[in-house]
């Protein structure tokens, strides 16, 4: 094989790998089911958790990418909150995209 063909094959494989690791479009219907645990805190207006007291933000109507970025940061530990880190730890990238799509379409 000549070098030019090898480069094309390697480039194509890398491009395919990168595109498959990107987030697929979120499915709001699937996200509604996956977000049920989230609603226990984020679905209650004016909710504060127990010690240390922390106001729990509402996420309905939030931008999809913001929700995905926040969940990724909790999962990788760059955003600090033990409960959210534990919740995000079990989520796949698709789960995050689905949950984000659900909350983006949900107001209150």
PDB file of C-alpha atoms in Angstrom:
ATOM      1  CA  UNK A   1       0.000   0.000   0.000  1.00  0.00           C
ATOM      2  CA  UNK A   2       1.271   3.409  -0.687  1.00  0.00           C
ATOM      3  CA  UNK A   3       1.601   5.976   2.032  1.00  0.00           C
ATOM      4  CA  UNK A   4      -1.180   8.173   0.652  1.00  0.00           C
ATOM      5  CA  UNK A   5      -3.761   5.390   0.994  1.00  0.00           C
ATOM      6  CA  UNK A   6      -2.594   4.580   4.526  1.00  0.00           C
ATOM      7  CA  UNK A   7      -3.013   8.221   5.564  1.00  0.00           C
ATOM      8  CA  UNK A   8      -6.544   8.262   4.152  1.00  0.00           C
ATOM      9  CA  UNK A   9      -7.470   5.089   6.037  1.00  0.00           C
ATOM     10  CA  UNK A  10      -6.010   6.366   9.317  1.00  0.00           C
ATOM     11  CA  UNK A  11      -7.647   9.772   8.878  1.00  0.00           C
ATOM     12  CA  UNK A  12     -11.011   8.172   8.134  1.00  0.00           C
ATOM     13  CA  UNK A  13     -10.754   5.916  11.179  1.00  0.00           C
ATOM     14  CA  UNK A  14      -9.873   8.841  13.442  1.00  0.00           C
ATOM     15  CA  UNK A  15     -12.678  10.949  12.058  1.00  0.00           C
ATOM     16  CA  UNK A  16     -15.148   8.115  12.608  1.00  0.00           C
ATOM     17  CA  UNK A  17     -13.956   7.587  16.173  1.00  0.00           C
ATOM     18  CA  UNK A  18     -14.265  11.265  16.990  1.00  0.00           C
ATOM     19  CA  UNK A  19     -17.746  11.580  15.555  1.00  0.00           C
ATOM     20  CA  UNK A  20     -18.991   8.482  17.376  1.00  0.00           C
ATOM     21  CA  UNK A  21     -17.724   9.792  20.713  1.00  0.00           C
ATOM     22  CA  UNK A  22     -19.591  13.067  20.297  1.00  0.00           C
ATOM     23  CA  UNK A  23     -22.939  13.409  22.020  1.00  0.00           C
ATOM     24  CA  UNK A  24     -25.837  12.058  20.071  1.00  0.00           C
ATOM     25  CA  UNK A  25     -28.886  14.284  19.979  1.00  0.00           C
ATOM     26  CA  UNK A  26     -30.766  14.150  23.246  1.00  0.00           C
ATOM     27  CA  UNK A  27     -34.147  12.434  23.389  1.00  0.00           C
ATOM     28  CA  UNK A  28     -36.437  14.476  25.644  1.00  0.00           C
ATOM     29  CA  UNK A  29     -38.920  11.601  26.099  1.00  0.00           C
ATOM     30  CA  UNK A  30     -36.173   9.246  27.272  1.00  0.00           C
ATOM     31  CA  UNK A  31     -34.742  12.077  29.352  1.00  0.00           C
ATOM     32  CA  UNK A  32     -38.051  12.486  31.164  1.00  0.00           C
ATOM     33  CA  UNK A  33     -37.733   8.944  32.479  1.00  0.00           C
ATOM     34  CA  UNK A  34     -34.021   9.291  33.262  1.00  0.00           C
ATOM     35  CA  UNK A  35     -34.624  12.624  35.052  1.00  0.00           C
ATOM     36  CA  UNK A  36     -37.034  11.186  37.626  1.00  0.00           C
ATOM     37  CA  UNK A  37     -34.299  11.035  40.321  1.00  0.00           C
ATOM     38  CA  UNK A  38     -33.381  14.657  39.505  1.00  0.00           C
ATOM     39  CA  UNK A  39     -36.909  15.874  40.129  1.00  0.00           C
ATOM     40  CA  UNK A  40     -36.765  14.841  43.783  1.00  0.00           C
ATOM     41  CA  UNK A  41     -34.646  17.935  44.415  1.00  0.00           C
ATOM     42  CA  UNK A  42     -34.675  20.033  41.244  1.00  0.00           C
ATOM     43  CA  UNK A  43     -38.435  19.770  40.756  1.00  0.00           C
ATOM     44  CA  UNK A  44     -39.428  21.361  44.065  1.00  0.00           C
ATOM     45  CA  UNK A  45     -39.798  25.172  44.030  1.00  0.00           C
ATOM     46  CA  UNK A  46     -37.687  26.846  46.717  1.00  0.00           C
ATOM     47  CA  UNK A  47     -36.156  23.560  47.876  1.00  0.00           C
ATOM     48  CA  UNK A  48     -33.174  23.599  50.247  1.00  0.00           C
ATOM     49  CA  UNK A  49     -31.338  20.409  51.093  1.00  0.00           C
ATOM     50  CA  UNK A  50     -30.208  19.484  54.587  1.00  0.00           C
ATOM     51  CA  UNK A  51     -26.912  20.450  56.201  1.00  0.00           C
ATOM     52  CA  UNK A  52     -25.035  22.128  54.786  1.00  0.00           C
ATOM     53  CA  UNK A  53     -28.029  24.110  53.647  1.00  0.00           C
ATOM     54  CA  UNK A  54     -27.822  24.648  49.918  1.00  0.00           C
ATOM     55  CA  UNK A  55     -30.440  26.143  47.646  1.00  0.00           C
ATOM     56  CA  UNK A  56     -31.203  23.609  44.930  1.00  0.00           C
ATOM     57  CA  UNK A  57     -31.503  25.358  41.563  1.00  0.00           C
ATOM     58  CA  UNK A  58     -34.362  24.723  39.196  1.00  0.00           C
ATOM     59  CA  UNK A  59     -33.123  23.327  35.896  1.00  0.00           C
ATOM     60  CA  UNK A  60     -36.328  23.376  33.856  1.00  0.00           C
ATOM     61  CA  UNK A  61     -35.844  25.603  30.816  1.00  0.00           C
ATOM     62  CA  UNK A  62     -32.056  25.536  31.107  1.00  0.00           C
ATOM     63  CA  UNK A  63     -29.961  25.345  27.923  1.00  0.00           C
ATOM     64  CA  UNK A  64     -29.097  21.774  26.934  1.00  0.00           C
ATOM     65  CA  UNK A  65     -25.368  22.384  26.642  1.00  0.00           C
ATOM     66  CA  UNK A  66     -25.240  23.987  30.097  1.00  0.00           C
ATOM     67  CA  UNK A  67     -26.859  20.919  31.675  1.00  0.00           C
ATOM     68  CA  UNK A  68     -24.505  18.578  29.800  1.00  0.00           C
ATOM     69  CA  UNK A  69     -21.445  20.640  30.784  1.00  0.00           C
ATOM     70  CA  UNK A  70     -22.546  20.730  34.431  1.00  0.00           C
ATOM     71  CA  UNK A  71     -23.163  16.976  34.571  1.00  0.00           C
ATOM     72  CA  UNK A  72     -19.814  16.261  32.896  1.00  0.00           C
ATOM     73  CA  UNK A  73     -18.055  18.536  35.405  1.00  0.00           C
ATOM     74  CA  UNK A  74     -19.722  16.750  38.322  1.00  0.00           C
ATOM     75  CA  UNK A  75     -18.796  13.382  36.824  1.00  0.00           C
ATOM     76  CA  UNK A  76     -15.124  14.272  36.308  1.00  0.00           C
ATOM     77  CA  UNK A  77     -14.899  16.018  39.691  1.00  0.00           C
ATOM     78  CA  UNK A  78     -14.159  19.533  38.431  1.00  0.00           C
ATOM     79  CA  UNK A  79     -17.459  20.754  39.851  1.00  0.00           C
ATOM     80  CA  UNK A  80     -17.815  20.156  43.572  1.00  0.00           C
ATOM     81  CA  UNK A  81     -20.969  18.771  45.180  1.00  0.00           C
ATOM     82  CA  UNK A  82     -20.867  15.252  46.595  1.00  0.00           C
ATOM     83  CA  UNK A  83     -24.507  14.407  45.873  1.00  0.00           C
ATOM     84  CA  UNK A  84     -24.356  15.626  42.281  1.00  0.00           C
ATOM     85  CA  UNK A  85     -21.016  13.884  41.725  1.00  0.00           C
ATOM     86  CA  UNK A  86     -22.573  10.624  42.900  1.00  0.00           C
ATOM     87  CA  UNK A  87     -25.611  11.112  40.654  1.00  0.00           C
ATOM     88  CA  UNK A  88     -23.531  12.018  37.588  1.00  0.00           C
ATOM     89  CA  UNK A  89     -21.080   9.147  38.099  1.00  0.00           C
ATOM     90  CA  UNK A  90     -23.540   6.602  36.745  1.00  0.00           C
ATOM     91  CA  UNK A  91     -24.694   8.640  33.738  1.00  0.00           C
ATOM     92  CA  UNK A  92     -23.511   7.904  30.221  1.00  0.00           C
ATOM     93  CA  UNK A  93     -23.006  10.695  27.698  1.00  0.00           C
ATOM     94  CA  UNK A  94     -26.314   9.703  26.086  1.00  0.00           C
ATOM     95  CA  UNK A  95     -28.070   9.824  29.469  1.00  0.00           C
ATOM     96  CA  UNK A  96     -26.749  13.353  29.976  1.00  0.00           C
ATOM     97  CA  UNK A  97     -27.882  14.440  26.510  1.00  0.00           C
ATOM     98  CA  UNK A  98     -31.348  12.957  27.091  1.00  0.00           C
ATOM     99  CA  UNK A  99     -31.740  14.581  30.512  1.00  0.00           C
ATOM    100  CA  UNK A 100     -30.533  17.912  29.125  1.00  0.00           C
ATOM    101  CA  UNK A 101     -33.044  17.698  26.253  1.00  0.00           C
ATOM    102  CA  UNK A 102     -35.828  16.991  28.737  1.00  0.00           C
ATOM    103  CA  UNK A 103     -34.994  19.918  31.012  1.00  0.00           C
ATOM    104  CA  UNK A 104     -34.515  22.290  28.060  1.00  0.00           C
ATOM    105  CA  UNK A 105     -38.110  21.588  27.016  1.00  0.00           C
ATOM    106  CA  UNK A 106     -39.506  21.696  30.555  1.00  0.00           C
ATOM    107  CA  UNK A 107     -40.460  24.944  32.207  1.00  0.00           C
ATOM    108  CA  UNK A 108     -41.010  24.470  35.942  1.00  0.00           C
TER     109      UNK A 108
END
